[in-house]
Amino acid sequence: MNYSELFCQSHYSFLTGASSPAELVTTASFLGYQAIAITDECSVAGVVRAFDEINHQRLPIKLIIGSYFVFDDSLSFVLLCPNKEAYSELCRIITNARRRSEKGEYQLAEWDLRTIKHCQFIWLPSGKKEYDDRWAIWLAKQSAINVYIGAQRLLDGSDHHRFENYNYLQTTYELPVIACTGVLMHHSECLPSQHVLHATRVHTRIDDIGRAALSNAERSLRTTQKIKKLYPEKWILNTNNLASQCSFCLSELCYQYPAELVPSGYTPTSYLRVCVEKGIKRRFPDGLPPEISAIIEKELVLIKEQEYEYFFLTIYDIVQFAKQQGILYQGRGSAANSVVCYCLEITAVDPRQINVLFERFISKERNEPPDIDVDFEHQRREEIIQYIFRKYGRERTAIAATVICYRFKSAFKDVGKALGFSESQLDFVIKQINRRDRVIPWKSQLSGLGLDPSNKRVSLLINLTEQLLGTPRHLSQHVGGFVISAGPLYELVPVENAAMPERTIIQWDKDDIEALGLLKVDVLALGMLSAIRRTFELINKQFPVEVSIPFITKLGDDKQVFDMICQADTVGVFQIESRAQMSMLPRLKPRKYYDLVVQIAIVRPGPIQGDMVHPYLIRRHGNEVVSYPSKDVEKVLSRTMGVPIFQEQVIQLAMVAAGFSGGEADQLRRAMASWKKDGRIFEFRDKLIKGMTDKGYDSGFAHNLFEQIKGFAGYGFPESHSASFAVLAYVSCWLKFYFPVEFYTALLNSWPMGFYTPSQLVQDAKRHGITVYPPCINNSAVEHLMVVENGQKQLQLGLILVKGLSKESAEIVVQQRPKKGFSTVNQVRQLNLRSNELEALASADAFRLISGNRYETRWQMMDSQGSLPLFDGDTCYQEIDSVYDNSKVEKPLLGHAPSEAQNLLEDYASTGLSVSRHPISLLRQAKDLSRISWANALAGKHNRSVVSILGAVTGRQAPGTASGVTFLTLEDDTGNINVVVWQATARAQQQVFLKAKLLQVNGIVEHSKEGVIHVIAGKLIDRTPWLETIAIPSRDFH
């Protein structure tokens, strides 16, 4: 029997549907359904996933696009799209309803219903006669709407009443009836998950939902045999007839690029060539090398064939605006494989410095727009965003969505609350569980936390949490992906409000956009660009020659800068700043730009899991002869010592060694990126191995290559991406070496960004001999300043660092400060700052130049406040105050000024750092730490000797490797210490490992031949109580 399900909600009906679109269409096809409609509530967010699954699996089932709505709590209905006009109509209705409401909500108006002309209308009667009669009469008057009654049989005890109502409405108002389940899950086993989602949506426990909860699993996909028994044959026939009328397919959508960027008299092709030729003169002032010219022509031909000219011109227009406004930017990702992008000044990587692979960027087989990511200064990206909105209008542009899915913490918490566990109990368990333990899974850790897995409720908590992982919870805003169209965007996809004011998002994410070939412009934010531009501003005020990224890169590889890099003196720079990168630098010893390209890519899970790091280092330092199975393979791997480090190399190997086309090789790359989700990479295994053996390669080499590809899967780093990052890495290192004060000032003014906290940056600046002054009411600006005293550049911290002082109040202090500065605390009080802000300034010792110390400042504040709070408004006190001069009240004896320890504690409490001494230095005075080895003494310890170290935990890193190792960074007053914690050690001392802020480690110090020093942890001792009142920030698992 043929059957089509026309009312089906996926989990893109957030916190309602319990199955994915892929699960629904796959199961419906397996059950023999003729068609299935994905009808999420006021949404088409899931339809592309269903469309993609049907195409990929070649399922013999038709996908119908639609949506479910509730109007005024009395009318529920489904709209289906028989044609493209109906689809545009549906998108407009959804957009209007969403734009009227806050994010995540929608509000239909009766006007929306009156404008329906093309969509098929399935009315779902409420069962309440007064509502149903009113809406039946209203619908009967809408001659343009084709109305069907949607009949649901759910075996919940109410079917008899429902069917009486359906027959009454059918007879009275002459409306045809169709069968529809109202599917919420692909299988009955999903019912418990659906109950959890329902409970989460209504903010209650499952036990308290009552009759509102599904009483059975009948809202799952049912067999056609069961459907035949449940509904009259006529209704099923009506259903199939309606389904047959719905022929619209997403492949009919025709996306058009914005066209206004091409001046009259030009075609898109000719104007793009003009722009490229302008760029050639700037990029290649000494003439265009013939091989580069050939690549440009090849790219332009392919761009014309694929009709991507408008795409390139759109990006070109945006970066030209950034240049005009002095906003630093840089294109990255696969775009760095394009010489055209380089000539258009979208990217900064000279194609002569890397092995350009244009197929990584555009290929004929991949019928979709190329991906161009452009980073802008994070503090000025808003200017770019507003330019795009102004240029194209809000009807034609919106931001792509990001689907926020359940991860462990949110799933565990929502399931736990739905099952009746207390929030405090759930929070405790979440904090104690070590999700990074690859040997003991999280559920096995519960028994040690007072939860018995054999208990039925705990067992449900475990199973339902596992089921919920990865389930979409809501839509959010993409970090910067804009979709721009020639016509109204809402005719292609619904647009809704984002959480941010004046922001709109479409209902599809980047994968959906890519699948349908829509143009996405990635306008991303990068903190290092802000820091670099700010550094340039400070430098260029001093010198007649303008320092810029091109200026630095044209100088070539600087020996002294690379000496600094090889010593891992890279705190605060771009990309090579992490402890893992710093550990690799003395081993790899980069001496030129391309070495940095490799350095950035090699400290990634892909090369590590593919066992490529050690062979590369051995060969790089001449300890192993490099050999290749063929000249073709040598061309691909020679630049990385015969070891595949980059994604592009995997693609090239598939092409030259296995005979893949460029498009096939790119499909392999995509399968690598998603193989842990769908395992598609194994579809290429036989083709890859057969292709290589057919070309004469050894079977062992072929199998080994596939294993390396698996290691890359999900983690491989593109050479083009690394090459773009290496430019900024080198520029930031150059600035740190030659202009350290300017660089640290700019870093602090660009924060939050990067890997390190302001406290760590200030400590590193001091280690480099830079004098740093704390916030000061007379010397500080709002932001941090570079100051010059006696010819020495120094760093003056800004008022913005003071916790509890708003930026607006800091601006008032600076704007109204006398030229000679404030001379009394009372002058500052007259600025009408809030009392808590004055207290914040006092706590930060910002008044020290005019009041001596914190204690003096606080007294002077009390002294200048007039009457004490106890007597405020008291007539008796006012009379006394009129006789005695309150300003001459004798101060009580303050005793000593605050001790160094007290000052240090207040520094950290008020600004998060101290420029005086490191907190560890206090412990040296207070405790016997003669057995502790400090950071600067470890180099003198014998290799493999036992040591005890002590430091503040400033970072925890857990790279995605099978060994489960974690790297801790401890900071004492002499420097940083790298600590390696093996999984067994971390598991045995889990709470200390995860929670300690001040940590003593007893372990073994190891020295590598390259000079890398680290301590292998044995015993971990939590010493946090020693410095309990100082909050030392730690960057954990980033």
PDB file of C-alpha atoms in Angstrom, residues 21 63 143 217 257 306 361 373 431 458 489 499 566 568 639-640 666 711 832 936 988 995 999 1014:
ATOM      1  CA  PRO A  21      15.607  14.642   9.366  1.00  0.00           C
ATOM      2  CA  LEU A  63      10.649  14.895   0.070  1.00  0.00           C
ATOM      3  CA  SER A 143     -11.400  30.786  -1.892  1.00  0.00           C
ATOM      4  CA  ALA A 217       4.732   6.056  20.922  1.00  0.00           C
ATOM      5  CA  TYR A 257      24.665  36.776  -6.852  1.00  0.00           C
ATOM      6  CA  GLN A 306      31.520  28.302 -12.858  1.00  0.00           C
ATOM      7  CA  PHE A 361      39.620  26.058  -3.686  1.00  0.00           C
ATOM      8  CA  ASP A 373      37.289  33.395   4.930  1.00  0.00           C
ATOM      9  CA  LYS A 431      32.280  19.444  37.942  1.00  0.00           C
ATOM     10  CA  VAL A 458      20.527   6.735  37.209  1.00  0.00           C
ATOM     11  CA  LEU A 489      16.547  36.704   0.692  1.00  0.00           C
ATOM     12  CA  ALA A 499      19.696  37.450  19.932  1.00  0.00           C
ATOM     13  CA  CYS A 566      63.663  28.836  18.366  1.00  0.00           C
ATOM     14  CA  ALA A 568      60.252  29.487  22.361  1.00  0.00           C
ATOM     15  CA  ARG A 639      58.762  20.137   0.884  1.00  0.00           C
ATOM     16  CA  THR A 640      57.838  18.204   4.053  1.00  0.00           C
ATOM     17  CA  ASP A 666      38.181  17.098  -2.733  1.00  0.00           C
ATOM     18  CA  GLY A 711      44.829   9.900  11.300  1.00  0.00           C
ATOM     19  CA  ASN A 832      30.101  62.190  40.694  1.00  0.00           C
ATOM     20  CA  ASN A 936      64.941  29.157  36.277  1.00  0.00           C
ATOM     21  CA  ALA A 988      44.317   8.723  40.128  1.00  0.00           C
ATOM     22  CA  LYS A 995      40.731  21.961  40.494  1.00  0.00           C
ATOM     23  CA  LEU A 999      49.968  23.150  42.523  1.00  0.00           C
ATOM     24  CA  HIS A1014      59.483  19.577  31.101  1.00  0.00           C
TER      25      HIS A1014
END
